[in-house]
Amino acid sequence: MNTYTNLKTGTADGVRVITINRPDKLNALNRQTVSEIGQAVKEAAGDTEVYGMIITGEGPKAFAAGADIKEFSGLTKEQGMELSRAGQEVFQSIEDCPKPVIAAVNGFALGGGCELAMACHIRIASSNAFFGQPEVNLGIIPGYGGTQRLTRYIGKGKALELMITAERINAQTALQLGLVNYTVPPEMLMPKCMELLQLIRTKSPFAVGGVIRAVNACDGTPNGYKAEYAEFGKCFTAPDIHEGINAFLEKRAPSFR
Ligand code: DAK
């Protein structure tokens, strides 16, 4: 496993845990951290011993308090564009990852931190988590996909309200709005993530990847349906379908590779 400057990584029961490790800066996402998250996700996606990932933040206070504001000052237009391009590529690679990625949101998830959580497939929040897109306080707009993903998760009216007021919401409100899947006491955060991943582990990895790709193709146009039938067809090319159907007929639990 690679070592990283701003991340801690480890594997437990086939789950790669990627921890943003800048607690004194509330895990703010500077350029190097974003790049390392991209490398760590790619590394875990290619590791046959790993079937799922958890992204979280070090310390009791923050998942990630946003993009590193200090890096924004003095950028040229070209540098700004490059920062944006590289960051969006990393966040998209998380959303497109065929292995499930869960955000364990253990505190502030603001700006780019909220966007990072939203790029993950599932979000679980500890009860002390806060979410928000405060970019308008800085004279900028979200740049890691927040305007798109927040709108998809909670709808246009509420997404607009949060982004143009810069108001924070707590974990309970995030749950009510559908931004997070569960909220749990802080000590239950990692166990809940592991429990969900252990359940997913019993399913066909090929089909799990197919669901992720088809759901990601949902854009309100017929494209999503086309992606679904293409992914459905692909299932017939993989060994998992034979194991799944045989297990059903033999009245036993399937055992996927
Ligand atoms: N960037 C850099 N440092 C940060 C930071 C951040 N986002 N958030 C916190 N820190 C640092 C603080 O500066 C402080 O460092 P020292 O002064 O000790 O060196 C340390 O973390 C502890 O923070 P505080 O002392 O402020 O802690 P408090 O408990 O008092 O307050 C807080 C916690 C989360 C309420 C506060 O730190 C805060 O308001 N932080 C900023 C939150 C924020 O505005 N986040 C959004 C950032 S803008 C784009 C891509 C992405 C984005 C935009 C464009 N493109 C690709 C185009 C995204 C933008 C953003 O995320």
CSV table of N, CA and C and ligand atoms in Angstrom, one decimal, residues 22-30 61-62 64-72 80-88 91 108-115 132-138 140-145 168, ligand 1:
chain,number,residue,atom,x,y,z
A,22,ARG,N,-5.3,16.1,8.2
A,22,ARG,CA,-4.8,17.4,8.5
A,22,ARG,C,-5.7,18.0,9.6
A,23,PRO,N,-5.8,17.3,10.7
A,23,PRO,CA,-6.8,17.8,11.7
A,23,PRO,C,-6.6,19.2,12.2
A,24,ASP,N,-5.3,19.7,12.2
A,24,ASP,CA,-5.1,21.0,12.7
A,24,ASP,C,-5.6,22.1,11.7
A,25,LYS,N,-5.9,21.7,10.5
A,25,LYS,CA,-6.5,22.6,9.5
A,25,LYS,C,-8.0,22.1,9.2
A,26,LEU,N,-8.5,21.4,10.1
A,26,LEU,CA,-9.9,20.8,10.0
A,26,LEU,C,-10.0,20.0,8.7
A,27,ASN,N,-8.9,19.3,8.3
A,27,ASN,CA,-8.9,18.5,7.1
A,27,ASN,C,-9.2,19.2,5.8
A,28,ALA,N,-8.9,20.5,5.8
A,28,ALA,CA,-9.1,21.3,4.6
A,28,ALA,C,-8.4,20.7,3.4
A,29,LEU,N,-9.1,20.7,2.3
A,29,LEU,CA,-8.6,20.0,1.1
A,29,LEU,C,-7.7,20.8,0.2
A,30,ASN,N,-6.4,20.8,0.5
A,30,ASN,CA,-5.5,21.5,-0.4
A,30,ASN,C,-5.2,20.6,-1.6
A,61,LYS,N,-13.5,16.7,15.0
A,61,LYS,CA,-14.2,17.9,14.6
A,61,LYS,C,-14.6,18.0,13.2
A,62,ALA,N,-13.8,17.4,12.3
A,62,ALA,CA,-14.1,17.7,10.9
A,62,ALA,C,-13.9,16.5,10.0
A,64,ALA,N,-14.1,17.4,6.5
A,64,ALA,CA,-13.3,18.3,5.8
A,64,ALA,C,-14.0,19.7,5.8
A,65,ALA,N,-13.3,20.7,6.2
A,65,ALA,CA,-14.0,22.0,6.4
A,65,ALA,C,-13.9,22.8,5.1
A,66,GLY,N,-13.6,22.1,4.0
A,66,GLY,CA,-13.7,22.8,2.7
A,66,GLY,C,-12.4,22.7,1.9
A,67,ALA,N,-12.4,23.3,0.7
A,67,ALA,CA,-11.2,23.5,0.0
A,67,ALA,C,-10.3,24.4,0.8
A,68,ASP,N,-9.0,24.2,0.7
A,68,ASP,CA,-8.1,25.0,1.5
A,68,ASP,C,-8.1,26.5,0.9
A,69,ILE,N,-8.7,27.3,1.7
A,69,ILE,CA,-9.0,28.7,1.3
A,69,ILE,C,-7.7,29.4,1.0
A,70,LYS,N,-6.6,29.1,1.7
A,70,LYS,CA,-5.4,29.8,1.5
A,70,LYS,C,-4.8,29.6,0.1
A,71,GLU,N,-5.2,28.5,-0.5
A,71,GLU,CA,-4.6,28.2,-1.9
A,71,GLU,C,-5.3,29.0,-2.9
A,72,PHE,N,-6.5,29.6,-2.6
A,72,PHE,CA,-7.2,30.4,-3.6
A,72,PHE,C,-6.6,31.7,-3.9
A,80,GLY,N,-6.3,28.6,-11.7
A,80,GLY,CA,-7.6,28.3,-11.2
A,80,GLY,C,-8.3,27.2,-12.0
A,81,MET,N,-8.2,27.3,-13.3
A,81,MET,CA,-8.8,26.3,-14.2
A,81,MET,C,-8.2,24.9,-14.0
A,82,GLU,N,-6.8,24.9,-13.8
A,82,GLU,CA,-6.1,23.6,-13.6
A,82,GLU,C,-6.5,23.0,-12.2
A,83,LEU,N,-6.7,23.9,-11.2
A,83,LEU,CA,-7.1,23.4,-9.9
A,83,LEU,C,-8.5,22.7,-10.0
A,84,SER,N,-9.4,23.4,-10.8
A,84,SER,CA,-10.7,23.0,-11.0
A,84,SER,C,-10.7,21.6,-11.7
A,85,ARG,N,-10.0,21.6,-12.8
A,85,ARG,CA,-10.0,20.4,-13.7
A,85,ARG,C,-9.5,19.2,-12.9
A,86,ALA,N,-8.4,19.4,-12.2
A,86,ALA,CA,-7.8,18.2,-11.5
A,86,ALA,C,-8.7,17.8,-10.4
A,87,GLY,N,-9.3,18.7,-9.7
A,87,GLY,CA,-10.2,18.4,-8.5
A,87,GLY,C,-11.4,17.7,-9.0
A,88,GLN,N,-12.1,18.2,-10.1
A,88,GLN,CA,-13.3,17.6,-10.6
A,88,GLN,C,-13.0,16.2,-11.1
A,91,PHE,N,-13.0,13.9,-8.0
A,91,PHE,CA,-14.3,13.7,-7.4
A,91,PHE,C,-15.2,12.8,-8.3
A,108,PHE,N,-17.5,18.7,10.6
A,108,PHE,CA,-17.8,19.7,9.6
A,108,PHE,C,-17.6,19.0,8.2
A,109,ALA,N,-18.6,19.2,7.3
A,109,ALA,CA,-18.4,18.8,5.9
A,109,ALA,C,-18.9,20.1,5.2
A,110,LEU,N,-18.0,21.0,5.0
A,110,LEU,CA,-18.4,22.3,4.4
A,110,LEU,C,-17.7,22.5,3.0
A,111,GLY,N,-18.3,23.2,2.2
A,111,GLY,CA,-17.8,23.5,0.9
A,111,GLY,C,-17.3,22.3,0.2
A,112,GLY,N,-16.0,22.3,-0.2
A,112,GLY,CA,-15.4,21.1,-0.9
A,112,GLY,C,-15.5,19.8,0.0
A,113,GLY,N,-15.6,19.9,1.3
A,113,GLY,CA,-15.8,18.8,2.2
A,113,GLY,C,-17.2,18.2,2.0
A,114,CYS,N,-18.2,19.0,1.9
A,114,CYS,CA,-19.6,18.5,1.6
A,114,CYS,C,-19.6,17.9,0.2
A,115,GLU,N,-18.9,18.6,-0.7
A,115,GLU,CA,-18.8,18.0,-2.1
A,115,GLU,C,-18.1,16.7,-2.2
A,132,GLY,N,-22.7,22.1,4.7
A,132,GLY,CA,-23.0,23.4,4.2
A,132,GLY,C,-22.2,23.7,3.0
A,133,GLN,N,-22.6,24.7,2.2
A,133,GLN,CA,-21.9,25.1,1.0
A,133,GLN,C,-21.7,26.7,1.2
A,134,PRO,N,-20.7,27.1,2.0
A,134,PRO,CA,-20.6,28.5,2.3
A,134,PRO,C,-19.8,29.3,1.3
A,135,GLU,N,-19.6,28.8,0.1
A,135,GLU,CA,-18.7,29.5,-0.8
A,135,GLU,C,-19.1,30.9,-1.1
A,136,VAL,N,-20.4,31.2,-1.1
A,136,VAL,CA,-20.8,32.6,-1.5
A,136,VAL,C,-20.3,33.6,-0.4
A,137,ASN,N,-19.9,33.1,0.8
A,137,ASN,CA,-19.3,34.0,1.8
A,137,ASN,C,-17.9,34.5,1.3
A,138,LEU,N,-17.3,33.7,0.4
A,138,LEU,CA,-16.0,34.0,-0.1
A,138,LEU,C,-16.0,34.6,-1.5
A,140,ILE,N,-17.2,33.1,-4.2
A,140,ILE,CA,-17.1,32.1,-5.2
A,140,ILE,C,-18.3,31.1,-5.1
A,141,ILE,N,-18.4,30.2,-6.1
A,141,ILE,CA,-19.4,29.2,-6.0
A,141,ILE,C,-18.8,27.8,-5.8
A,142,PRO,N,-19.6,26.8,-5.5
A,142,PRO,CA,-19.0,25.5,-5.3
A,142,PRO,C,-18.3,25.1,-6.7
A,143,GLY,N,-17.2,24.4,-6.5
A,143,GLY,CA,-16.5,24.0,-7.8
A,143,GLY,C,-16.1,22.6,-7.9
A,144,TYR,N,-16.5,21.8,-6.9
A,144,TYR,CA,-16.3,20.3,-7.1
A,144,TYR,C,-17.6,19.6,-7.3
A,145,GLY,N,-18.5,20.2,-8.1
A,145,GLY,CA,-19.7,19.5,-8.4
A,145,GLY,C,-20.9,19.7,-7.5
A,168,ARG,N,-25.5,26.5,7.4
A,168,ARG,CA,-25.2,25.1,7.7
A,168,ARG,C,-26.4,24.4,8.2
B,1,DAK,N1,-9.2,26.2,4.4
B,1,DAK,C1,-8.0,26.5,5.1
B,1,DAK,N2,-7.9,26.4,6.5
B,1,DAK,C2,-9.0,26.1,7.2
B,1,DAK,C3,-10.3,25.9,6.6
B,1,DAK,C4,-10.3,26.0,5.1
B,1,DAK,N3,-11.5,25.7,4.5
B,1,DAK,N4,-11.2,25.7,7.5
B,1,DAK,C5,-10.5,25.7,8.7
B,1,DAK,N5,-9.2,26.0,8.5
B,1,DAK,C6,-8.1,26.2,9.5
B,1,DAK,C7,-8.2,27.5,10.2
B,1,DAK,O1,-7.6,28.5,9.4
B,1,DAK,C8,-7.5,27.2,11.4
B,1,DAK,O2,-6.1,27.2,11.1
B,1,DAK,P1,-5.0,28.0,12.1
B,1,DAK,O3,-5.5,29.4,12.1
B,1,DAK,O4,-5.1,27.4,13.4
B,1,DAK,O5,-3.7,27.8,11.4
B,1,DAK,C9,-7.8,25.8,11.8
B,1,DAK,O6,-8.3,25.2,10.5
B,1,DAK,C10,-8.9,25.6,12.8
B,1,DAK,O7,-10.0,26.4,12.3
B,1,DAK,P2,-10.8,27.4,13.2
B,1,DAK,O8,-9.9,28.0,14.3
B,1,DAK,O9,-11.5,28.4,12.3
B,1,DAK,O10,-11.9,26.5,14.0
B,1,DAK,P3,-13.3,26.9,14.6
B,1,DAK,O11,-13.7,25.7,15.3
B,1,DAK,O12,-13.2,28.2,15.2
B,1,DAK,O13,-14.2,27.0,13.3
B,1,DAK,C11,-15.2,26.4,11.1
B,1,DAK,C12,-14.6,25.9,12.5
B,1,DAK,C13,-15.3,25.2,10.3
B,1,DAK,C14,-16.5,27.0,11.4
B,1,DAK,C15,-14.2,27.5,10.5
B,1,DAK,O14,-12.9,26.9,10.5
B,1,DAK,C16,-14.6,27.8,9.1
B,1,DAK,O15,-15.6,28.6,8.9
B,1,DAK,N6,-13.9,27.3,8.1
B,1,DAK,C17,-14.1,27.6,6.7
B,1,DAK,C18,-15.3,26.9,6.2
B,1,DAK,C19,-15.5,27.3,4.8
B,1,DAK,O16,-15.8,28.4,4.4
B,1,DAK,N7,-15.4,26.3,3.9
B,1,DAK,C20,-15.6,26.4,2.5
B,1,DAK,C21,-14.3,26.8,1.9
B,1,DAK,S1,-14.6,27.2,0.2
B,1,DAK,C22,-13.5,24.8,-6.8
B,1,DAK,C23,-13.4,23.7,-6.0
B,1,DAK,C24,-13.8,23.7,-4.7
B,1,DAK,C25,-14.3,24.9,-4.2
B,1,DAK,C26,-14.5,26.0,-4.9
B,1,DAK,C27,-14.0,26.0,-6.2
B,1,DAK,N8,-13.0,24.8,-8.1
B,1,DAK,C28,-12.3,23.6,-8.5
B,1,DAK,C29,-13.2,25.8,-9.0
B,1,DAK,C30,-14.7,24.8,-2.8
B,1,DAK,C31,-14.6,25.9,-2.0
B,1,DAK,C32,-14.6,25.8,-0.6
B,1,DAK,O17,-14.7,24.7,-0.1
